[in-house]
Coordinates of C-alpha atoms and ligand atoms in Angstrom, one line a residue:
M7 CA -135.5 119.8 115.3
S8 CA -138.5 120.1 112.7
F9 CA -138.4 117.5 109.6
A10 CA -137.4 120.2 107.3
R11 CA -134.4 121.1 109.0
H12 CA -133.3 117.6 108.4
S13 CA -135.0 116.8 105.0
D14 CA -131.2 116.7 103.0
A15 CA -129.6 115.0 105.8
V16 CA -128.4 111.4 106.5
H17 CA -129.9 110.5 109.4
V18 CA -128.3 107.6 111.5
R19 CA -129.5 106.3 115.5
A20 CA -127.7 104.6 117.4
P21 CA -128.2 103.3 121.1
G22 CA -126.4 103.2 124.5
K23 CA -125.8 99.8 126.5
I24 CA -125.3 98.1 129.9
N25 CA -122.7 96.4 130.8
V26 CA -124.6 92.9 132.0
H27 CA -121.2 91.6 133.2
L28 CA -118.4 93.7 133.9
G29 CA -114.9 92.0 134.4
V30 CA -111.7 94.2 134.8
G31 CA -108.3 92.3 134.4
A32 CA -104.6 93.7 134.4
R33 CA -104.0 97.6 133.6
H34 CA -101.9 97.6 130.5
E35 CA -98.9 99.9 129.5
D36 CA -101.1 102.0 127.2
G37 CA -103.6 102.4 130.0
Y38 CA -106.3 100.1 129.2
H39 CA -107.6 97.2 131.5
S40 CA -108.3 93.9 129.5
L41 CA -111.8 92.9 130.2
A42 CA -114.5 90.1 129.7
T43 CA -117.4 92.1 129.3
V44 CA -121.1 91.6 128.2
F45 CA -123.0 94.2 126.8
Q46 CA -126.2 95.2 125.6
A47 CA -127.9 97.7 123.7
V48 CA -130.8 99.2 125.0
S49 CA -133.6 101.2 123.6
L50 CA -132.0 105.2 124.7
Y51 CA -130.8 106.4 121.5
E52 CA -128.6 108.9 119.7
D53 CA -129.6 110.4 116.4
V54 CA -127.3 112.1 114.3
Y55 CA -128.0 114.0 111.6
A56 CA -125.2 114.6 108.9
T57 CA -125.1 117.3 106.0
A58 CA -122.8 118.1 103.6
S59 CA -120.5 121.1 104.7
D60 CA -117.1 122.4 103.9
G61 CA -115.5 122.0 107.2
F62 CA -116.2 120.1 110.1
S63 CA -118.4 120.7 112.9
I64 CA -121.1 120.2 115.2
S65 CA -124.1 121.0 117.1
V66 CA -125.7 119.4 119.9
V67 CA -128.9 119.0 121.8
G68 CA -130.9 116.7 123.9
D69 CA -133.6 115.0 126.0
V70 CA -130.8 114.7 128.7
D71 CA -128.0 117.7 130.3
V72 CA -125.6 118.3 127.2
S73 CA -124.2 121.6 128.6
E74 CA -120.5 119.3 129.2
V75 CA -120.2 117.7 125.3
P76 CA -117.6 119.7 123.6
L77 CA -117.9 120.9 119.9
D78 CA -114.7 120.7 119.5
D79 CA -112.0 118.0 118.5
R80 CA -112.2 116.3 121.8
N81 CA -116.3 115.7 120.6
L82 CA -115.5 111.6 119.8
A83 CA -118.4 112.1 116.5
L84 CA -116.4 114.8 114.9
R85 CA -113.2 112.7 115.5
A86 CA -114.9 110.0 113.9
A87 CA -116.3 112.1 110.4
R88 CA -112.7 113.0 109.9
L89 CA -110.7 110.0 110.4
L90 CA -113.1 108.8 108.2
A91 CA -112.6 111.5 105.9
Q92 CA -108.9 110.7 106.3
T93 CA -108.9 106.8 105.6
A94 CA -110.7 107.3 102.7
D95 CA -109.1 110.2 101.3
V96 CA -112.6 112.6 101.3
D97 CA -111.9 116.1 100.6
Q98 CA -115.4 117.1 102.0
G99 CA -116.6 118.1 104.9
V100 CA -119.8 117.5 106.9
H101 CA -121.8 118.8 109.9
L102 CA -122.9 116.8 112.7
D103 CA -126.1 117.4 114.7
I104 CA -126.9 115.3 117.3
R105 CA -129.4 114.3 119.4
K106 CA -128.7 112.8 122.6
G107 CA -130.8 110.7 124.4
V108 CA -128.1 108.7 126.5
P109 CA -127.2 110.7 129.6
V110 CA -123.6 112.6 129.4
A111 CA -120.9 110.9 131.1
G112 CA -123.6 108.5 132.3
G113 CA -121.9 105.0 131.6
M114 CA -123.8 103.9 129.4
G115 CA -122.0 104.8 126.1
G116 CA -123.7 107.5 124.7
G117 CA -119.9 109.6 123.3
S118 CA -119.0 106.1 121.6
A119 CA -122.4 105.6 120.3
D120 CA -122.6 109.1 118.7
A121 CA -118.8 108.5 117.1
A122 CA -120.8 104.7 115.7
A123 CA -123.2 106.6 114.1
A124 CA -121.1 109.2 112.8
L125 CA -119.3 106.9 110.9
V126 CA -122.1 105.2 109.4
A127 CA -123.6 108.5 108.4
C128 CA -120.4 110.2 106.9
D129 CA -120.1 106.7 105.1
A130 CA -123.2 107.0 103.3
L131 CA -122.9 111.2 103.0
W132 CA -119.9 110.8 101.2
G133 CA -120.6 107.2 99.0
T134 CA -117.4 106.2 101.4
E135 CA -119.0 102.4 101.1
L136 CA -116.2 101.3 103.5
G137 CA -117.7 97.7 104.4
S138 CA -118.4 96.7 108.4
R139 CA -115.0 95.5 109.0
R140 CA -113.3 98.2 108.0
L141 CA -115.8 100.8 109.7
H142 CA -115.6 98.3 113.0
E143 CA -111.2 98.8 112.8
L144 CA -112.5 102.6 112.7
A145 CA -114.7 102.3 115.4
A146 CA -111.7 100.6 117.9
R147 CA -109.1 103.4 117.1
L148 CA -111.8 105.8 118.3
G149 CA -112.9 104.1 122.0
A150 CA -113.3 100.4 123.3
D151 CA -117.2 100.3 123.1
V152 CA -117.7 102.3 119.4
P153 CA -117.7 99.1 117.8
F154 CA -120.1 97.7 120.2
A155 CA -122.4 100.8 119.3
L156 CA -122.0 99.8 115.5
H157 CA -122.5 96.0 116.4
G158 CA -125.4 96.2 119.1
G159 CA -127.8 93.5 120.4
T160 CA -125.8 91.3 123.4
A161 CA -122.7 90.4 122.9
I162 CA -119.3 89.5 124.5
G163 CA -116.2 92.4 124.4
T164 CA -112.8 90.8 125.2
G165 CA -109.7 92.8 124.7
R166 CA -110.2 96.3 125.7
G167 CA -113.9 95.6 125.3
D168 CA -113.6 96.4 121.7
V169 CA -113.5 92.2 120.7
L170 CA -116.9 91.3 119.7
T171 CA -118.6 87.9 119.9
P172 CA -122.1 87.8 119.8
A173 CA -124.0 86.6 122.2
L174 CA -127.1 84.8 122.1
A175 CA -130.2 86.5 123.8
R176 CA -133.6 85.2 123.9
G177 CA -136.7 87.1 124.3
R178 CA -136.8 90.4 125.8
F179 CA -134.9 92.4 129.2
D180 CA -136.7 95.2 131.0
W181 CA -134.4 97.7 132.6
V182 CA -135.1 100.9 134.6
L183 CA -132.6 103.4 134.4
V184 CA -131.7 105.9 137.4
L185 CA -129.8 108.9 136.0
S186 CA -127.4 110.9 138.0
E187 CA -127.0 115.3 137.6
Q188 CA -123.5 114.5 138.3
G189 CA -121.5 112.6 135.9
L190 CA -118.7 110.0 136.8
S191 CA -115.6 110.4 134.2
T192 CA -114.4 106.9 132.9
P193 CA -110.4 107.2 133.3
E194 CA -110.8 108.3 136.6
I195 CA -113.1 105.4 137.8
Y196 CA -110.4 102.7 136.3
G197 CA -107.6 104.8 138.1
R198 CA -109.4 104.7 141.5
L199 CA -110.0 100.6 141.2
D200 CA -106.2 100.2 140.4
R201 CA -105.6 102.3 144.0
M202 CA -108.1 99.8 145.5
R203 CA -106.8 96.9 144.2
M204 CA -103.3 98.0 145.5
R205 CA -104.5 98.8 148.7
G206 CA -106.0 95.1 148.9
R207 CA -109.6 96.3 149.0
A208 CA -111.3 95.2 145.8
L209 CA -109.5 91.3 144.9
A210 CA -107.7 91.6 141.3
D211 CA -107.9 89.3 138.6
D212 CA -104.7 89.9 137.3
A213 CA -104.3 86.7 135.3
T214 CA -105.8 88.0 132.6
E215 CA -106.2 84.8 130.7
L216 CA -108.6 83.6 133.6
L217 CA -110.5 87.1 132.8
E218 CA -113.9 85.3 131.3
V219 CA -117.6 85.8 131.3
P220 CA -119.5 83.6 133.5
P221 CA -121.5 80.9 131.5
A222 CA -124.1 81.5 134.4
V223 CA -124.4 84.6 132.4
L224 CA -124.3 83.3 128.9
Q225 CA -126.9 80.8 129.8
A226 CA -128.9 83.4 131.5
L227 CA -129.1 85.4 128.2
R228 CA -129.8 82.4 126.1
A229 CA -133.1 81.2 128.2
G230 CA -134.2 84.9 127.8
D231 CA -134.8 84.6 131.8
P232 CA -134.3 87.8 134.0
A233 CA -134.8 86.3 137.3
E234 CA -131.9 83.7 136.3
L235 CA -129.6 87.0 135.0
A236 CA -130.2 89.0 138.1
P237 CA -128.2 87.0 140.5
V238 CA -125.2 86.6 138.5
M239 CA -124.7 90.1 136.9
M240 CA -121.4 91.9 138.1
N241 CA -119.6 94.5 137.5
D242 CA -115.7 95.2 138.7
L243 CA -115.5 98.8 139.0
E244 CA -119.0 99.2 141.0
P245 CA -117.0 99.8 144.2
A246 CA -114.8 102.2 142.3
A247 CA -118.0 104.0 141.5
V248 CA -119.6 104.1 144.1
A249 CA -117.1 105.1 146.7
D250 CA -117.6 108.6 148.1
R251 CA -121.0 108.3 146.9
P252 CA -123.6 107.7 149.0
D253 CA -126.5 108.4 146.7
L254 CA -125.8 105.9 144.4
E255 CA -125.7 102.7 147.2
L256 CA -128.7 104.2 148.3
A257 CA -130.4 104.1 145.0
L258 CA -129.1 100.8 144.5
A259 CA -130.9 99.2 147.6
D260 CA -134.1 101.6 147.2
G261 CA -134.3 100.3 143.2
V262 CA -134.1 96.6 144.9
R263 CA -136.3 97.0 147.6
M264 CA -139.4 98.5 145.7
G265 CA -139.2 95.4 143.3
A266 CA -136.5 95.1 140.7
L267 CA -134.7 92.2 140.6
T268 CA -131.1 93.3 141.6
G269 CA -129.6 96.6 140.5
I270 CA -125.7 97.4 138.9
V271 CA -123.9 100.3 138.4
S272 CA -123.5 100.6 134.5
G273 CA -120.1 100.4 133.3
S274 CA -118.0 103.3 134.8
G275 CA -121.3 104.4 136.6
P276 CA -123.1 106.1 137.6
T277 CA -126.3 105.6 135.9
I278 CA -127.4 102.8 137.6
A279 CA -129.7 99.8 135.8
F280 CA -132.3 97.9 137.3
L281 CA -132.9 94.6 135.9
C282 CA -136.8 93.8 136.0
A283 CA -139.2 90.6 135.9
G284 CA -140.9 92.3 132.6
P285 CA -142.7 95.4 130.9
E286 CA -145.6 96.1 134.6
A287 CA -143.2 95.2 137.0
A288 CA -140.5 97.9 135.4
R289 CA -143.4 100.3 135.2
A290 CA -144.0 100.1 139.1
V291 CA -140.3 99.9 139.8
Q292 CA -140.0 103.2 137.4
E293 CA -142.9 105.3 139.6
E294 CA -141.7 104.6 142.6
L295 CA -138.5 105.4 142.0
R296 CA -139.7 108.8 140.3
A297 CA -141.9 109.4 143.4
T298 CA -138.9 109.6 145.2
G299 CA -137.8 112.6 143.1
R300 CA -135.2 110.4 140.7
Q301 CA -135.3 110.7 137.2
A302 CA -136.1 107.1 135.9
L303 CA -135.9 105.4 132.2
H304 CA -137.8 102.7 131.5
V305 CA -135.6 100.6 128.5
H306 CA -135.8 97.4 127.1
G307 CA -132.8 95.2 125.3
A308 CA -131.6 93.8 123.4
V309 CA -131.5 96.3 120.3
P310 CA -129.9 96.6 117.1
G311 CA -126.4 99.1 116.6
A312 CA -126.0 101.9 114.6
Q313 CA -129.0 102.0 111.9
L314 CA -129.1 104.4 109.1
M315 CA -132.5 106.2 109.3
G316 CA -133.2 107.9 105.8
Ligands
C5P425 O1 -111.5 103.8 125.1 P1 -112.3 104.8 125.3 O2 -112.4 106.3 125.3 O3 -114.0 104.4 125.9 O4 -111.6 104.6 126.8 C1 -112.0 106.0 128.3 C2 -111.0 105.2 129.5 O5 -111.3 104.4 130.1 C3 -109.6 105.3 129.1 O6 -108.4 106.2 128.8 C4 -109.1 104.2 129.9 O7 -108.4 104.9 131.0 C5 -110.1 103.8 130.3 N1 -110.6 102.3 130.3 C6 -109.7 101.2 130.4 N2 -109.6 100.3 130.2 C7 -110.2 99.8 128.9 C8 -111.4 100.8 128.3 C9 -111.1 101.9 128.8 O8 -109.0 101.5 131.2 N3 -110.5 98.3 128.3

Protein backbone atom coordinates (compact mmCIF):
# COMPACT_ATOMS: atom_id res chain seq x y z
CA MET A 1 0.00 0.00 0.00
CA SER A 2 2.02 3.00 -1.24
CA PHE A 3 1.61 6.50 0.07
CA ALA A 4 1.00 7.78 -3.49
CA ARG A 5 -2.03 5.55 -3.82
CA HIS A 6 -3.56 7.19 -0.78
CA SER A 7 -2.33 10.75 -1.19
CA ASP A 8 -5.83 11.94 -2.10
CA ALA A 9 -7.58 9.82 0.54
CA VAL A 10 -8.88 10.61 4.00
CA HIS A 11 -7.15 8.23 6.43
CA VAL A 12 -8.79 7.25 9.72
CA ARG A 13 -7.40 4.75 12.23
CA ALA A 14 -9.59 2.95 14.78
CA PRO A 15 -8.56 0.44 17.46
CA GLY A 16 -9.66 -3.06 18.39
CA LYS A 17 -10.87 -3.70 21.95
CA ILE A 18 -10.73 -6.12 24.83
CA ASN A 19 -13.59 -6.57 27.29
CA VAL A 20 -11.87 -6.39 30.66
CA HIS A 21 -15.21 -7.30 32.23
CA LEU A 22 -18.22 -8.67 30.34
CA GLY A 23 -21.41 -9.32 32.30
CA VAL A 24 -24.30 -10.60 30.17
CA GLY A 25 -27.89 -10.22 31.41
CA ALA A 26 -31.22 -11.20 29.97
CA ARG A 27 -31.97 -11.60 26.26
CA HIS A 28 -34.52 -9.11 24.93
CA GLU A 29 -37.07 -9.40 22.14
CA ASP A 30 -34.78 -7.73 19.61
CA GLY A 31 -32.27 -10.57 20.22
CA TYR A 32 -29.82 -8.36 22.10
CA HIS A 33 -28.72 -8.94 25.69
CA SER A 34 -28.31 -6.40 28.47
CA LEU A 35 -24.65 -5.91 29.19
CA ALA A 36 -22.46 -4.44 31.89
CA THR A 37 -19.03 -4.32 30.34
CA VAL A 38 -15.72 -2.50 30.48
CA PHE A 39 -14.01 -1.98 27.15
CA GLN A 40 -10.37 -1.13 26.72
CA ALA A 41 -9.09 0.00 23.30
CA VAL A 42 -5.74 -1.61 22.48
CA SER A 43 -2.91 -0.86 20.05
CA LEU A 44 -4.10 -3.09 17.24
CA TYR A 45 -5.64 -1.00 14.48
CA GLU A 46 -7.86 -0.85 11.45
CA ASP A 47 -6.81 1.75 8.86
CA VAL A 48 -9.52 3.04 6.58
CA TYR A 49 -8.72 5.19 3.51
CA ALA A 50 -11.74 6.92 1.96
CA THR A 51 -11.64 8.38 -1.57
CA ALA A 52 -14.40 10.16 -3.49
CA SER A 53 -16.27 7.91 -5.91
CA ASP A 54 -19.54 7.79 -7.84
CA GLY A 55 -20.77 4.67 -6.10
CA PHE A 56 -20.05 2.75 -2.87
CA SER A 57 -17.29 0.16 -2.95
CA ILE A 58 -14.74 -1.45 -0.68
CA SER A 59 -11.44 -3.30 -0.80
CA VAL A 60 -9.81 -5.09 2.12
CA VAL A 61 -6.22 -6.17 2.76
CA GLY A 62 -4.63 -7.07 6.06
CA ASP A 63 -2.00 -8.34 8.41
CA VAL A 64 -4.66 -10.89 9.41
CA ASP A 65 -6.64 -13.37 7.30
CA VAL A 66 -9.25 -11.26 5.44
CA SER A 67 -10.75 -14.02 3.27
CA GLU A 68 -13.99 -14.08 5.31
CA VAL A 69 -14.64 -10.33 5.13
CA PRO A 70 -17.75 -9.58 3.02
CA LEU A 71 -17.25 -6.97 0.28
CA ASP A 72 -20.96 -6.31 -0.28
CA ASP A 73 -23.63 -4.61 1.82
CA ARG A 74 -23.10 -7.07 4.67
CA ASN A 75 -19.88 -5.14 5.32
CA LEU A 76 -20.42 -2.84 8.30
CA ALA A 77 -18.06 -0.12 6.99
CA LEU A 78 -19.98 0.09 3.72
CA ARG A 79 -23.26 0.24 5.67
CA ALA A 80 -21.78 3.02 7.80
CA ALA A 81 -20.90 5.07 4.70
CA ARG A 82 -24.38 4.60 3.21
CA LEU A 83 -26.08 5.46 6.51
CA LEU A 84 -24.09 8.69 6.82
CA ALA A 85 -24.85 9.63 3.19
CA GLN A 86 -28.57 9.05 3.74
CA THR A 87 -28.66 10.89 7.07
CA ALA A 88 -26.72 13.93 5.85
CA ASP A 89 -28.36 13.96 2.39
CA VAL A 90 -25.07 13.49 0.58
CA ASP A 91 -25.33 12.47 -3.07
CA GLN A 92 -21.68 11.44 -3.43
CA GLY A 93 -20.22 7.98 -3.08
CA VAL A 94 -17.00 6.66 -1.58
CA HIS A 95 -14.43 3.95 -2.07
CA LEU A 96 -13.21 2.52 1.24
CA ASP A 97 -9.83 0.83 1.29
CA ILE A 98 -9.39 -1.06 4.56
CA ARG A 99 -6.17 -2.42 6.03
CA LYS A 100 -7.07 -4.77 8.85
CA GLY A 101 -4.84 -5.35 11.84
CA VAL A 102 -7.57 -6.69 14.14
CA PRO A 103 -8.42 -10.39 13.72
CA VAL A 104 -11.60 -11.12 11.75
CA ALA A 105 -14.39 -12.78 13.82
CA GLY A 106 -11.97 -12.66 16.76
CA GLY A 107 -14.07 -10.97 19.46
CA MET A 108 -12.04 -7.76 19.30
CA GLY A 109 -14.51 -5.55 17.47
CA GLY A 110 -12.58 -5.26 14.19
CA GLY A 111 -15.71 -4.86 12.05
CA SER A 112 -17.04 -2.29 14.52
CA ALA A 113 -13.74 -0.38 14.30
CA ASP A 114 -14.07 -0.35 10.49
CA ALA A 115 -17.57 1.11 10.78
CA ALA A 116 -16.46 3.78 13.27
CA ALA A 117 -13.49 4.69 11.06
CA ALA A 118 -15.73 4.81 7.97
CA LEU A 119 -18.13 7.24 9.72
CA VAL A 120 -15.29 9.61 10.68
CA ALA A 121 -13.60 9.30 7.26
CA CYS A 122 -16.77 9.96 5.25
CA ASP A 123 -17.75 12.81 7.55
CA ALA A 124 -14.39 14.45 6.74
CA LEU A 125 -14.44 13.53 3.02
CA TRP A 126 -17.95 14.90 2.45
CA GLY A 127 -17.67 17.78 4.92
CA THR A 128 -20.91 16.74 6.60
CA GLU A 129 -19.69 17.91 10.04
CA LEU A 130 -22.29 15.91 11.93
CA GLY A 131 -20.55 16.34 15.29
CA SER A 132 -19.66 13.63 17.76
CA ARG A 133 -23.16 13.22 19.29
CA ARG A 134 -24.80 12.53 15.90
CA LEU A 135 -21.93 10.25 14.85
CA HIS A 136 -22.38 8.35 18.12
CA GLU A 137 -26.11 7.91 17.35
CA LEU A 138 -25.34 6.54 13.88
CA ALA A 139 -22.65 4.29 15.38
CA ALA A 140 -25.17 2.79 17.85
CA ARG A 141 -27.56 2.02 14.95
CA LEU A 142 -24.80 0.11 13.15
CA GLY A 143 -23.84 -2.21 16.02
CA ALA A 144 -23.44 -2.48 19.78
CA ASP A 145 -19.63 -2.09 19.76
CA VAL A 146 -19.38 0.70 17.18
CA PRO A 147 -19.81 3.63 19.64
CA PHE A 148 -16.89 2.35 21.70
CA ALA A 149 -14.62 2.18 18.63
CA LEU A 150 -15.39 5.89 18.10
CA HIS A 151 -14.81 6.68 21.76
CA GLY A 152 -11.70 4.57 22.59
CA GLY A 153 -9.80 4.67 25.87
CA THR A 154 -11.39 2.68 28.70
CA ALA A 155 -15.16 2.89 29.11
CA ILE A 156 -18.11 1.23 30.80
CA GLY A 157 -20.74 -0.01 28.36
CA THR A 158 -24.34 -0.62 29.46
CA GLY A 159 -27.58 -1.17 27.54
CA ARG A 160 -26.51 -3.31 24.58
CA GLY A 161 -22.93 -2.14 25.24
CA ASP A 162 -23.60 1.05 23.31
CA VAL A 163 -24.33 3.39 26.26
CA LEU A 164 -20.88 4.55 27.27
CA THR A 165 -19.44 6.16 30.38
CA PRO A 166 -15.73 6.91 30.43
CA ALA A 167 -13.80 4.94 33.06
CA LEU A 168 -10.72 6.38 34.67
CA ALA A 169 -7.76 4.15 33.88
CA ARG A 170 -4.29 5.21 34.88
CA GLY A 171 -1.04 4.05 33.32
CA ARG A 172 -0.64 1.36 30.74
CA PHE A 173 -1.85 -2.22 30.62
CA ASP A 174 0.19 -4.80 28.67
CA TRP A 175 -1.69 -7.59 26.93
CA VAL A 176 -0.58 -10.59 24.91
CA LEU A 177 -3.18 -11.73 22.41
CA VAL A 178 -3.35 -15.28 21.11
CA LEU A 179 -5.07 -15.33 17.73
CA SER A 180 -7.03 -18.27 16.46
CA GLU A 181 -7.21 -19.48 12.87
CA GLN A 182 -10.83 -20.46 13.27
CA GLY A 183 -13.17 -17.53 14.07
CA LEU A 184 -16.34 -17.62 16.17
CA SER A 185 -19.71 -16.06 15.31
CA THR A 186 -20.87 -13.54 17.93
CA PRO A 187 -24.63 -14.32 17.60
CA GLU A 188 -23.86 -18.05 17.88
CA ILE A 189 -21.88 -17.57 21.09
CA TYR A 190 -24.66 -15.48 22.68
CA GLY A 191 -27.18 -18.14 21.57
CA ARG A 192 -25.05 -20.90 23.09
CA LEU A 193 -24.83 -19.00 26.38
CA ASP A 194 -28.66 -18.74 26.45
CA ARG A 195 -28.96 -22.49 25.91
CA MET A 196 -26.34 -23.24 28.56
CA ARG A 197 -28.19 -21.01 31.01
CA MET A 198 -31.50 -22.69 30.26
CA ARG A 199 -29.91 -26.04 31.00
CA GLY A 200 -28.51 -24.56 34.21
CA ARG A 201 -24.88 -25.00 33.18
CA ALA A 202 -24.06 -21.33 33.45
CA LEU A 203 -25.55 -18.99 36.01
CA ALA A 204 -28.07 -16.51 34.64
CA ASP A 205 -28.25 -13.01 36.04
CA ASP A 206 -31.80 -12.41 34.96
CA ALA A 207 -32.27 -9.44 37.27
CA THR A 208 -30.77 -7.08 34.74
CA GLU A 209 -31.17 -4.14 37.12
CA LEU A 210 -28.49 -5.81 39.24
CA LEU A 211 -26.18 -6.19 36.28
CA GLU A 212 -23.28 -3.90 37.01
CA VAL A 213 -19.53 -3.70 36.68
CA PRO A 214 -17.97 -4.80 40.00
CA PRO A 215 -16.44 -1.81 41.83
CA ALA A 216 -13.20 -3.83 42.25
CA VAL A 217 -12.68 -3.76 38.46
CA LEU A 218 -13.07 0.02 38.31
CA GLN A 219 -10.82 0.46 41.34
CA ALA A 220 -8.05 -1.66 39.76
CA LEU A 221 -8.28 0.38 36.53
CA ARG A 222 -8.15 3.64 38.48
CA ALA A 223 -5.09 2.36 40.36
CA GLY A 224 -3.45 1.38 37.05
CA ASP A 225 -2.46 -1.89 38.69
CA PRO A 226 -2.53 -5.03 36.52
CA ALA A 227 -1.93 -7.27 39.56
CA GLU A 228 -5.10 -5.88 41.14
CA LEU A 229 -7.09 -6.13 37.90
CA ALA A 230 -6.11 -9.72 37.01
CA PRO A 231 -8.06 -11.59 39.74
CA VAL A 232 -11.29 -9.63 39.13
CA MET A 233 -11.48 -9.91 35.32
CA MET A 234 -14.44 -11.96 34.11
CA ASN A 235 -16.29 -12.77 30.88
CA ASP A 236 -19.77 -14.38 30.99
CA LEU A 237 -19.36 -15.43 27.34
CA GLU A 238 -16.22 -17.45 28.07
CA PRO A 239 -17.92 -20.81 28.88
CA ALA A 240 -19.85 -20.57 25.60
CA ALA A 241 -16.77 -19.59 23.60
CA VAL A 242 -14.52 -22.37 24.93
CA ALA A 243 -17.16 -25.14 24.68
CA ASP A 244 -15.99 -27.51 21.89
CA ARG A 245 -12.70 -25.60 21.73
CA PRO A 246 -10.14 -27.48 23.84
CA ASP A 247 -7.43 -25.48 22.04
CA LEU A 248 -8.68 -22.33 23.80
CA GLU A 249 -8.74 -23.97 27.25
CA LEU A 250 -5.19 -25.18 26.63
CA ALA A 251 -3.99 -21.76 25.48
CA LEU A 252 -5.55 -20.12 28.57
CA ALA A 253 -3.70 -22.51 30.87
CA ASP A 254 -0.42 -22.24 28.93
CA GLY A 255 -0.28 -18.42 29.02
CA VAL A 256 -0.75 -18.33 32.78
CA ARG A 257 1.85 -21.06 33.27
CA MET A 258 4.23 -18.97 31.15
CA GLY A 259 3.88 -15.97 33.45
CA ALA A 260 0.76 -14.00 32.48
CA LEU A 261 -1.22 -12.66 35.45
CA THR A 262 -4.41 -14.05 33.95
CA GLY A 263 -6.03 -14.88 30.63
CA ILE A 264 -9.53 -14.16 29.38
CA VAL A 265 -11.47 -14.78 26.18
CA SER A 266 -11.91 -11.43 24.45
CA GLY A 267 -15.60 -10.62 23.86
CA SER A 268 -17.21 -13.56 22.10
CA GLY A 269 -13.79 -15.02 21.26
CA PRO A 270 -11.83 -16.86 20.09
CA THR A 271 -8.99 -14.37 20.66
CA ILE A 272 -7.48 -14.77 24.13
CA ALA A 273 -6.10 -11.77 25.99
CA PHE A 274 -3.42 -12.33 28.64
CA LEU A 275 -2.82 -9.51 31.09
CA CYS A 276 0.85 -9.16 32.02
CA ALA A 277 2.69 -7.28 34.77
CA GLY A 278 4.45 -4.95 32.32
CA PRO A 279 6.10 -4.70 28.87
CA GLU A 280 8.99 -7.03 29.68
CA ALA A 281 6.79 -9.72 31.18
CA ALA A 282 4.52 -9.46 28.12
CA ARG A 283 7.42 -9.87 25.69
CA ALA A 284 8.56 -13.00 27.56
CA VAL A 285 5.04 -14.52 27.52
CA GLN A 286 4.66 -13.62 23.83
CA GLU A 287 7.95 -15.36 23.00
CA GLU A 288 7.05 -18.51 24.90
CA LEU A 289 3.62 -18.68 23.29
CA ARG A 290 5.19 -18.22 19.85
CA ALA A 291 7.62 -21.02 20.60
CA THR A 292 4.59 -23.34 20.86
CA GLY A 293 3.60 -22.36 17.30
CA ARG A 294 0.85 -19.95 18.30
CA GLN A 295 0.26 -16.53 16.78
CA ALA A 296 0.82 -14.14 19.71
CA LEU A 297 0.85 -10.33 19.65
CA HIS A 298 1.91 -7.88 22.34
CA VAL A 299 -0.37 -4.82 22.55
CA HIS A 300 -1.14 -2.20 25.18
CA GLY A 301 -4.09 -0.14 26.29
CA ALA A 302 -5.69 2.23 26.60
CA VAL A 303 -5.37 3.98 23.22
CA PRO A 304 -7.65 6.61 21.61
CA GLY A 305 -10.71 5.84 19.50
CA ALA A 306 -11.19 6.56 15.75
CA GLN A 307 -8.76 9.29 14.73
CA LEU A 308 -8.30 11.31 11.60
CA MET A 309 -4.70 10.72 10.49
CA GLY A 310 -4.72 12.87 7.34
O1 LIG B 1 -24.44 -5.27 17.31
P1 LIG B 1 -23.52 -6.34 16.79
O2 LIG B 1 -23.65 -6.54 15.33
O3 LIG B 1 -22.10 -6.16 17.22
O4 LIG B 1 -24.01 -7.69 17.50
C1 LIG B 1 -23.81 -8.94 16.91
C2 LIG B 1 -24.70 -9.95 17.58
O5 LIG B 1 -24.26 -10.19 18.92
C3 LIG B 1 -26.15 -9.54 17.72
O6 LIG B 1 -26.88 -9.85 16.57
C4 LIG B 1 -26.59 -10.39 18.92
O7 LIG B 1 -26.86 -11.71 18.51
C5 LIG B 1 -25.35 -10.43 19.78
N1 LIG B 1 -25.38 -9.40 20.83
C6 LIG B 1 -26.24 -9.56 21.91
N2 LIG B 1 -26.30 -8.61 22.88
C7 LIG B 1 -25.49 -7.51 22.83
C8 LIG B 1 -24.58 -7.34 21.76
C9 LIG B 1 -24.55 -8.31 20.77
O8 LIG B 1 -26.97 -10.56 21.98
N3 LIG B 1 -25.58 -6.60 23.79
